[in-house]
Amino acid sequence: MNKSDKTVSALFLFIIVIAAWVWATGVQTWALPGIITSLLCLGLFVWTGLRAIPALTGYILTQTESASSGIRDEVQERRQTWLKIMLWMVISRVLLVLLAYVLWILKDGYSAGVWSRFIDIWHIGGIDATSYLGIAKNWYVTEGDSRFHIVFLPLFPVIIKLVQFFAGNYMVAGFIVANLCALAAAITAYELARLDMERKNALRVVKYIFIFPSAFFFFIPMTESLFLLLSLMALYYVRKQRWLLGCLCAALAGFTRSPGILLAVPIAVEFARSLVAGYKYTGRRRGFTNRLISGVLCLGVVSFGLLAYLYINYKVTGNAFQFSIYQKEHWSQRFYFFFDTVRYQMEYAIRTFKEGDYRTFLGLWLPNLSVIFLVLLTMLGSAKKLNPAYMAYFLVYFAYVVGPTWLLSAPRYFAVAFPLAFAAALLTKDNRRKDMALSAFYIITSLLYLTVFIFGYPVY
């Protein structure tokens, strides 16, 4: 380990120690299962970070050929691959609809056709889709229960509003937007993976995104498809050194979901790498300073989406941070340490299991805990193989989305964490048995999670 690795590792450990000390002095309950789970989660996170740091510093400081060239497909081959991806996506959507309908029949018996019960099957009224559709119809309001819609960001509803003019129905428009974005995200994921991988492995990245256990959320009127698309576009354009366009996509991601602001981290890593390589190549201080200033300005663009959302909060309610007040008062939601989340999740899981509340146990706490540790183990195994910019993004994303004090949707949040699919593809590279085993595991858990969702368990 060189000096730069030691410095970054020491800073990383210092931050972790401070966080752990603050947590230990404030924790309310010391139930052994929860504490063990918390320490295990923290340990895996730290281990992953420490394994990734040498790769990160080496990535930034080592001058290599620019990735902007990528691994090029012939025009005909690219066209065929895109058609293959689109066909696979369409077929998978049809199979998903039919499977959901079969599960609904098993639950309630046959009562009507698949289209007449479509909304009931997908529980649109019980998830955030209703809020997004409400914003699309009425924008943000200040009275009634709809005033809480301000906690949801506006880009997805705005696009639904535009598509509704052609579709004639907000619900239909929501499904159209979600599925078109999912299709575009699949193609963009392939193109991003193709910068580093051969064709078959890039296709496996797409596969792992869309067989993830909670990937069915890409089908319904939720922000997952749009956010994934914009995140992938941001990294693709940045990797191609089209900095401003990449940062604009990241800003739009931040106007879709709050974690979009975290895309500044991988963009900063890629920019630092480009800056170091350029300085080594030219050795000119003036050019370095100009590029540094332009890079900082581009990074500032990433914040525009979040700033626009804060401005909307101010215009609607008079308080730029009204969304955080509603989250705390209405949902008991605030940001805290991710390793405390697994503590209370484990305590709730044990309590609901003992009380015989198996619906909540199987729909909420068990999936949350399982996916948190699944993704940590996946990223730990790929820490030295994955693009360090993607790993840096995953670490901050993990801490951010697992940190809330009332976490209900961990599987859905990780469906859009695209580094997971890249990690899965790398871990199973050139090993057909591993690829088949992991794919089978994803598909089986997808079926189980879809089943509890269709059966009305608390899946959000």
Coordinates of C-alpha atoms in Angstrom, one line a residue:
M1 CA 0.0 0.0 0.0
N2 CA 1.5 3.3 -1.1
K3 CA 1.4 6.7 0.7
S4 CA -1.8 7.9 -1.1
D5 CA -3.6 4.6 -0.3
K6 CA -2.7 4.9 3.4
T7 CA -3.8 8.5 3.5
V8 CA -7.2 7.9 2.0
S9 CA -7.7 4.7 4.0
A10 CA -6.9 6.6 7.2
L11 CA -9.4 9.4 6.4
F12 CA -12.0 6.8 5.5
L13 CA -11.5 4.9 8.8
F14 CA -11.5 8.2 10.8
I15 CA -14.9 9.1 9.4
I16 CA -16.2 5.6 10.2
V17 CA -14.8 5.7 13.8
I18 CA -16.4 9.1 14.4
A19 CA -19.8 7.9 13.0
A20 CA -19.6 4.7 15.1
W21 CA -18.8 6.7 18.3
V22 CA -21.7 9.1 17.7
W23 CA -24.0 6.1 17.1
A24 CA -22.8 4.2 20.1
T25 CA -23.5 7.1 22.4
G26 CA -27.0 7.7 21.1
V27 CA -28.4 4.2 20.5
Q28 CA -31.5 3.6 22.6
T29 CA -31.7 -0.2 22.7
W30 CA -28.8 -2.7 22.9
A31 CA -30.6 -5.9 21.9
L32 CA -27.9 -8.4 21.0
P33 CA -29.3 -9.5 17.6
G34 CA -29.6 -5.9 16.4
I35 CA -26.2 -4.9 17.6
I36 CA -24.5 -7.9 16.0
T37 CA -26.3 -7.2 12.7
S38 CA -25.3 -3.5 12.9
L39 CA -21.6 -4.4 13.5
L40 CA -21.7 -7.0 10.7
C41 CA -23.1 -4.4 8.3
L42 CA -20.5 -1.8 9.3
G43 CA -17.7 -4.3 9.1
L44 CA -18.7 -5.4 5.5
F45 CA -19.0 -1.8 4.4
V46 CA -15.6 -0.9 5.8
W47 CA -14.0 -4.0 4.3
T48 CA -15.4 -3.2 0.9
G49 CA -14.2 0.4 1.2
L50 CA -10.7 -0.5 2.2
R51 CA -10.5 -3.1 -0.6
A52 CA -11.6 -0.5 -3.1
I53 CA -9.3 2.4 -2.1
P54 CA -6.1 1.1 -3.8
A55 CA -8.0 0.6 -7.0
L56 CA -9.5 4.1 -6.7
T57 CA -6.2 5.9 -6.2
G58 CA -4.5 3.8 -8.9
Y59 CA -7.4 4.6 -11.3
I60 CA -7.0 8.4 -10.7
L61 CA -3.2 8.6 -10.6
T62 CA -2.3 6.0 -13.3
Q63 CA -2.3 7.3 -16.8
T64 CA -3.8 4.9 -19.3
E65 CA -5.6 5.1 -22.6
S66 CA -8.8 7.0 -22.4
A67 CA -11.9 4.9 -22.0
S68 CA -13.8 7.3 -24.3
S69 CA -12.9 5.1 -27.3
G70 CA -14.4 2.0 -25.7
I71 CA -14.8 -1.3 -27.4
R72 CA -16.4 -0.4 -30.7
D73 CA -19.2 -2.4 -32.3
E74 CA -19.7 -2.4 -36.1
V75 CA -22.8 -0.5 -37.1
Q76 CA -24.6 -3.7 -38.2
E77 CA -23.6 -5.5 -35.0
R78 CA -24.8 -2.6 -32.8
R79 CA -28.1 -2.5 -34.6
Q80 CA -28.6 -6.2 -34.1
T81 CA -27.7 -6.0 -30.5
W82 CA -30.1 -3.1 -29.8
L83 CA -32.9 -5.0 -31.6
K84 CA -32.1 -8.1 -29.4
I85 CA -32.2 -6.0 -26.3
M86 CA -35.5 -4.4 -27.3
L87 CA -37.0 -7.7 -28.2
W88 CA -35.9 -9.2 -24.8
M89 CA -37.4 -6.3 -23.0
V90 CA -40.7 -6.5 -24.7
I91 CA -41.0 -10.2 -24.2
S92 CA -40.0 -9.9 -20.5
R93 CA -42.7 -7.2 -20.0
V94 CA -45.4 -9.4 -21.5
L95 CA -44.3 -12.4 -19.4
L96 CA -44.3 -10.1 -16.3
V97 CA -47.9 -9.0 -16.9
L98 CA -49.1 -12.6 -17.5
L99 CA -47.2 -13.9 -14.4
A100 CA -48.7 -11.1 -12.3
Y101 CA -52.2 -12.0 -13.6
V102 CA -51.7 -15.7 -12.7
L103 CA -50.6 -14.8 -9.2
W104 CA -53.6 -12.5 -8.8
I105 CA -55.9 -15.4 -9.9
L106 CA -54.3 -17.6 -7.3
K107 CA -54.9 -14.9 -4.7
D108 CA -58.5 -13.9 -5.5
G109 CA -59.7 -16.3 -8.1
Y110 CA -60.8 -15.4 -11.6
S111 CA -63.2 -12.4 -11.7
A112 CA -62.4 -10.4 -14.8
G113 CA -59.8 -10.1 -17.7
V114 CA -56.3 -9.0 -17.2
W115 CA -56.9 -5.5 -18.4
S116 CA -59.9 -4.8 -16.3
R117 CA -58.1 -5.7 -13.1
F118 CA -54.8 -4.2 -14.1
I119 CA -54.7 -1.4 -11.5
D120 CA -55.7 -3.8 -8.7
I121 CA -53.0 -6.3 -9.7
W122 CA -50.2 -3.8 -9.4
H123 CA -51.6 -2.1 -6.3
I124 CA -51.2 1.4 -7.8
G125 CA -53.2 2.9 -5.0
G126 CA -50.9 1.5 -2.3
I127 CA -47.5 2.7 -3.6
D128 CA -45.9 6.0 -4.5
A129 CA -47.3 5.8 -8.0
T130 CA -50.5 7.5 -6.8
S131 CA -48.5 10.4 -5.6
Y132 CA -46.6 10.9 -8.8
L133 CA -49.9 10.7 -10.8
G134 CA -51.4 13.2 -8.5
I135 CA -48.6 15.6 -9.1
A136 CA -48.9 15.1 -12.8
K137 CA -52.6 16.0 -12.6
N138 CA -52.7 18.8 -10.0
W139 CA -49.0 19.8 -9.5
Y140 CA -48.1 20.5 -5.8
V141 CA -50.9 21.7 -3.5
T142 CA -50.9 23.0 0.1
E143 CA -54.1 21.5 1.5
G144 CA -55.3 18.0 2.3
D145 CA -53.3 14.8 2.2
S146 CA -52.1 15.8 -1.2
R147 CA -49.9 18.5 0.4
F148 CA -47.5 15.7 1.3
H149 CA -46.8 15.1 -2.4
I150 CA -44.1 17.8 -2.1
V151 CA -41.8 15.1 -0.8
F152 CA -41.7 13.6 -4.3
L153 CA -39.5 15.2 -6.9
P154 CA -41.2 16.6 -10.1
L155 CA -39.4 15.4 -13.3
F156 CA -41.2 12.1 -13.6
P157 CA -44.7 13.7 -13.1
V158 CA -43.8 16.4 -15.6
I159 CA -43.0 13.9 -18.2
I160 CA -46.2 12.0 -17.5
K161 CA -48.1 15.2 -17.9
L162 CA -46.5 15.7 -21.4
V163 CA -47.2 12.2 -22.5
Q164 CA -50.8 12.3 -21.2
F165 CA -51.6 14.9 -23.9
F166 CA -51.0 12.1 -26.4
A167 CA -52.1 9.1 -24.4
G168 CA -55.3 10.7 -23.0
N169 CA -55.0 9.1 -19.6
Y170 CA -52.5 9.7 -16.8
M171 CA -52.3 6.1 -15.7
V172 CA -51.6 4.9 -19.3
A173 CA -49.0 7.7 -19.7
G174 CA -47.3 6.6 -16.5
F175 CA -46.9 3.1 -17.7
I176 CA -45.7 4.3 -21.1
V177 CA -43.0 6.6 -19.6
A178 CA -41.8 3.9 -17.2
N179 CA -41.5 1.3 -19.8
L180 CA -39.9 3.5 -22.5
C181 CA -37.4 4.6 -20.0
A182 CA -36.7 1.0 -19.0
L183 CA -36.1 0.2 -22.6
A184 CA -33.8 3.1 -23.1
A185 CA -32.0 2.3 -19.9
A186 CA -31.3 -1.3 -21.1
I187 CA -29.7 0.0 -24.3
T188 CA -27.7 2.7 -22.4
A189 CA -26.5 0.1 -19.8
Y190 CA -25.2 -2.0 -22.7
E191 CA -23.4 0.9 -24.2
L192 CA -21.8 1.9 -20.9
A193 CA -20.7 -1.6 -20.2
R194 CA -19.3 -1.9 -23.7
L195 CA -16.8 0.8 -22.9
D196 CA -15.0 -1.9 -20.7
M197 CA -16.4 -5.3 -21.7
E198 CA -16.9 -7.5 -24.7
R199 CA -20.4 -7.9 -26.1
K200 CA -21.5 -11.0 -24.2
N201 CA -20.5 -9.5 -20.8
A202 CA -22.1 -6.2 -21.6
L203 CA -25.4 -8.0 -22.4
R204 CA -25.1 -9.8 -19.0
V205 CA -24.9 -6.4 -17.3
V206 CA -28.3 -5.7 -18.9
K207 CA -29.6 -9.1 -17.8
Y208 CA -28.6 -8.6 -14.2
I209 CA -30.3 -5.2 -14.0
F210 CA -33.6 -6.5 -15.2
I211 CA -33.7 -9.8 -13.3
F212 CA -32.8 -8.1 -9.9
P213 CA -35.4 -9.2 -7.3
S214 CA -37.2 -5.8 -7.3
A215 CA -36.9 -5.1 -11.1
F216 CA -40.7 -5.3 -11.6
F217 CA -40.8 -1.8 -10.3
F218 CA -39.3 -0.7 -13.7
F219 CA -42.7 -1.7 -15.2
I220 CA -45.1 0.4 -13.1
P221 CA -45.4 4.3 -12.9
M222 CA -42.6 4.8 -10.5
T223 CA -39.3 6.8 -10.9
E224 CA -37.0 3.8 -11.0
S225 CA -36.8 3.5 -14.8
L226 CA -36.3 7.2 -15.4
F227 CA -33.7 7.6 -12.6
L228 CA -31.8 4.5 -13.9
L229 CA -31.8 5.9 -17.4
L230 CA -30.5 9.3 -16.4
S231 CA -27.8 7.8 -14.1
L232 CA -26.5 5.6 -16.8
M233 CA -26.6 8.4 -19.4
A234 CA -24.6 10.7 -17.0
L235 CA -21.9 8.1 -16.5
Y236 CA -21.8 7.2 -20.2
Y237 CA -21.3 10.8 -21.4
V238 CA -18.8 11.5 -18.7
R239 CA -16.8 8.3 -19.6
K240 CA -16.9 9.7 -23.2
Q241 CA -15.6 13.0 -21.8
R242 CA -18.7 14.9 -22.8
W243 CA -18.6 16.5 -19.4
L244 CA -21.3 19.1 -19.6
L245 CA -23.9 16.7 -21.1
G246 CA -23.1 14.1 -18.5
C247 CA -23.5 16.6 -15.7
L248 CA -26.8 17.8 -17.2
C249 CA -28.1 14.2 -17.1
A250 CA -27.0 13.9 -13.5
A251 CA -28.8 17.2 -12.7
L252 CA -32.0 15.7 -14.2
A253 CA -31.5 12.5 -12.2
G254 CA -31.3 14.8 -9.1
F255 CA -34.6 16.4 -10.3
T256 CA -36.1 12.8 -10.3
R257 CA -34.9 11.4 -7.0
S258 CA -32.7 13.0 -4.3
P259 CA -29.8 10.4 -4.6
G260 CA -29.2 11.9 -8.1
I261 CA -26.9 14.5 -6.4
L262 CA -24.6 11.6 -5.5
L263 CA -23.7 11.2 -9.1
A264 CA -21.3 14.1 -8.5
V265 CA -19.0 11.5 -6.8
P266 CA -18.3 9.2 -9.8
I267 CA -18.2 12.2 -12.1
A268 CA -15.6 13.8 -9.8
V269 CA -13.5 10.6 -9.9
E270 CA -13.6 10.5 -13.7
F271 CA -12.8 14.2 -13.9
A272 CA -9.9 13.9 -11.5
R273 CA -8.5 11.0 -13.5
S274 CA -8.8 13.0 -16.7
L275 CA -7.2 16.0 -15.1
V276 CA -4.2 14.0 -13.8
A277 CA -3.7 12.3 -17.1
G278 CA -3.8 15.6 -19.0
Y279 CA -1.3 17.3 -16.6
K280 CA 1.1 14.3 -17.0
Y281 CA 0.8 14.5 -20.7
T282 CA 1.2 18.3 -21.2
G283 CA 2.9 19.4 -18.0
R284 CA 1.4 22.9 -18.5
R285 CA 0.2 24.5 -15.3
R286 CA -2.1 27.1 -17.1
G287 CA -3.9 24.5 -19.0
F288 CA -4.3 22.4 -15.8
T289 CA -5.8 25.4 -14.0
N290 CA -8.3 26.1 -16.8
R291 CA -9.4 22.5 -16.9
L292 CA -9.8 22.5 -13.2
I293 CA -12.0 25.5 -13.2
S294 CA -14.2 24.2 -16.0
G295 CA -14.5 20.9 -14.3
V296 CA -15.6 22.5 -11.0
L297 CA -18.2 24.5 -12.9
C298 CA -19.4 21.4 -14.6
L299 CA -19.7 19.6 -11.3
G300 CA -21.8 22.5 -10.1
V301 CA -24.3 21.8 -12.8
V302 CA -25.1 18.4 -11.1
S303 CA -26.6 20.4 -8.2
F304 CA -29.1 22.2 -10.4
G305 CA -31.7 19.5 -10.2
L306 CA -31.8 19.5 -6.4
L307 CA -31.6 23.3 -6.3
A308 CA -34.6 23.5 -8.6
Y309 CA -36.6 21.1 -6.3
L310 CA -35.7 23.3 -3.3
Y311 CA -37.0 26.3 -5.2
I312 CA -40.3 24.6 -6.0
N313 CA -40.6 23.8 -2.3
Y314 CA -40.1 27.5 -1.5
K315 CA -42.6 28.7 -4.1
V316 CA -45.3 26.2 -3.1
T317 CA -44.9 26.3 0.7
G318 CA -42.7 29.2 1.6
N319 CA -40.0 26.9 2.9
A320 CA -37.3 25.4 0.7
F321 CA -37.0 22.4 3.1
Q322 CA -40.7 21.8 3.7
F323 CA -40.2 18.3 2.3
S324 CA -37.9 17.3 5.1
I325 CA -40.4 18.6 7.7
Y326 CA -43.2 16.5 6.2
Q327 CA -40.9 13.4 6.1
K328 CA -40.1 13.8 9.7
E329 CA -43.6 14.6 11.0
H330 CA -45.7 12.4 8.7
W331 CA -43.3 9.4 8.1
S332 CA -41.0 9.7 11.1
Q333 CA -38.2 9.9 8.5
R334 CA -34.8 11.5 8.9
F335 CA -31.3 10.6 7.8
Y336 CA -29.1 8.6 10.2
F337 CA -26.4 6.0 10.1
F338 CA -26.9 3.0 7.7
F339 CA -25.6 0.5 10.3
D340 CA -28.3 1.7 12.8
T341 CA -30.9 0.9 10.1
V342 CA -30.0 -2.8 10.1
R343 CA -30.2 -2.8 13.9
Y344 CA -33.8 -1.7 14.1
Q345 CA -34.8 -3.7 11.0
M346 CA -33.5 -6.8 12.7
E347 CA -35.3 -6.0 15.9
Y348 CA -38.6 -5.4 14.0
A349 CA -38.0 -8.6 12.0
I350 CA -37.7 -10.7 15.2
R351 CA -40.7 -9.0 16.8
T352 CA -43.0 -9.5 13.9
F353 CA -41.9 -13.1 13.5
K354 CA -42.6 -13.9 17.2
E355 CA -45.9 -12.1 17.0
G356 CA -46.9 -14.2 14.0
D357 CA -47.1 -11.1 11.7
Y358 CA -45.7 -13.0 8.8
R359 CA -47.0 -10.6 6.2
T360 CA -44.9 -7.8 7.5
F361 CA -42.0 -10.1 8.2
L362 CA -42.0 -11.5 4.6
G363 CA -43.0 -8.4 2.8
L364 CA -40.9 -5.8 4.6
W365 CA -38.2 -6.7 7.1
L366 CA -36.8 -9.9 5.6
P367 CA -36.4 -8.5 2.1
N368 CA -34.8 -5.3 3.4
L369 CA -32.2 -7.1 5.5
S370 CA -31.5 -9.7 2.9
V371 CA -30.9 -7.2 0.1
I372 CA -28.7 -5.0 2.2
F373 CA -26.3 -7.8 3.0
L374 CA -26.6 -9.3 -0.5
V375 CA -25.5 -6.1 -2.2
L376 CA -22.6 -5.6 0.3
L377 CA -21.3 -9.1 -0.3
T378 CA -21.6 -8.6 -4.1
M379 CA -19.7 -5.4 -4.0
L380 CA -17.1 -6.8 -1.5
G381 CA -16.3 -9.5 -4.0
S382 CA -15.9 -7.1 -6.9
A383 CA -14.1 -4.3 -5.0
K384 CA -10.8 -4.8 -6.9
K385 CA -12.5 -5.5 -10.3
L386 CA -15.2 -2.9 -10.7
N387 CA -14.6 0.5 -12.2
P388 CA -13.5 2.6 -9.1
A389 CA -15.8 5.4 -10.0
Y390 CA -18.8 3.1 -9.9
M391 CA -17.6 1.6 -6.6
A392 CA -17.3 5.1 -5.1
Y393 CA -20.8 5.9 -6.2
F394 CA -22.1 2.7 -4.7
L395 CA -20.5 3.4 -1.3
V396 CA -22.1 6.8 -1.0
Y397 CA -25.4 5.6 -2.5
F398 CA -25.5 2.7 0.0
A399 CA -24.9 5.0 3.0
Y400 CA -27.5 7.4 1.7
V401 CA -30.4 5.1 0.8
V402 CA -30.0 2.8 3.8
G403 CA -29.6 5.6 6.3
P404 CA -33.2 6.7 6.8
T405 CA -34.7 6.0 10.2
W406 CA -37.8 4.4 8.6
L407 CA -36.6 2.4 5.7
L408 CA -39.3 0.6 3.8
S409 CA -38.0 0.2 0.3
A410 CA -34.5 -1.2 0.3
P411 CA -35.0 -3.7 -2.6
R412 CA -36.5 -1.0 -4.8
Y413 CA -33.8 1.5 -4.0
F414 CA -31.1 -1.0 -5.0
A415 CA -32.8 -1.9 -8.3
V416 CA -31.4 1.4 -9.7
A417 CA -27.9 1.0 -8.2
F418 CA -26.4 0.0 -11.6
P419 CA -22.9 -0.8 -10.2
L420 CA -24.5 -4.0 -8.7
A421 CA -25.1 -5.4 -12.2
F422 CA -21.6 -4.5 -13.3
A423 CA -20.3 -6.3 -10.2
A424 CA -22.4 -9.3 -10.8
A425 CA -21.2 -9.6 -14.4
L426 CA -17.6 -9.3 -13.3
L427 CA -18.0 -11.9 -10.6
T428 CA -19.4 -14.4 -13.0
K429 CA -17.2 -13.5 -16.0
D430 CA -15.9 -16.6 -17.9
N431 CA -17.7 -18.9 -15.5
R432 CA -20.9 -20.3 -17.0
R433 CA -21.9 -22.2 -13.9
K434 CA -21.5 -19.1 -11.7
D435 CA -23.5 -17.0 -14.1
M436 CA -26.3 -19.6 -14.3
A437 CA -26.3 -20.0 -10.5
L438 CA -26.5 -16.3 -9.8
S439 CA -29.1 -15.8 -12.6
A440 CA -31.2 -18.6 -11.1
F441 CA -31.0 -17.1 -7.7
Y442 CA -32.0 -13.6 -9.0
I443 CA -35.0 -15.1 -10.9
I444 CA -36.2 -17.2 -8.0
T445 CA -36.0 -14.3 -5.5
S446 CA -37.7 -12.1 -8.2
L447 CA -40.6 -14.5 -8.4
L448 CA -40.9 -14.7 -4.6
Y449 CA -40.8 -10.9 -4.2
L450 CA -43.3 -10.4 -7.0
T451 CA -45.6 -12.9 -5.3
V452 CA -45.6 -11.2 -2.0
F453 CA -46.2 -7.9 -3.8
I454 CA -49.2 -9.2 -5.8
F455 CA -50.6 -10.9 -2.7
G456 CA -50.8 -7.5 -1.0
Y457 CA -47.9 -7.8 1.5
P458 CA -46.3 -4.5 2.6
V459 CA -43.9 -4.1 -0.3
Y460 CA -43.1 -0.5 -1.1

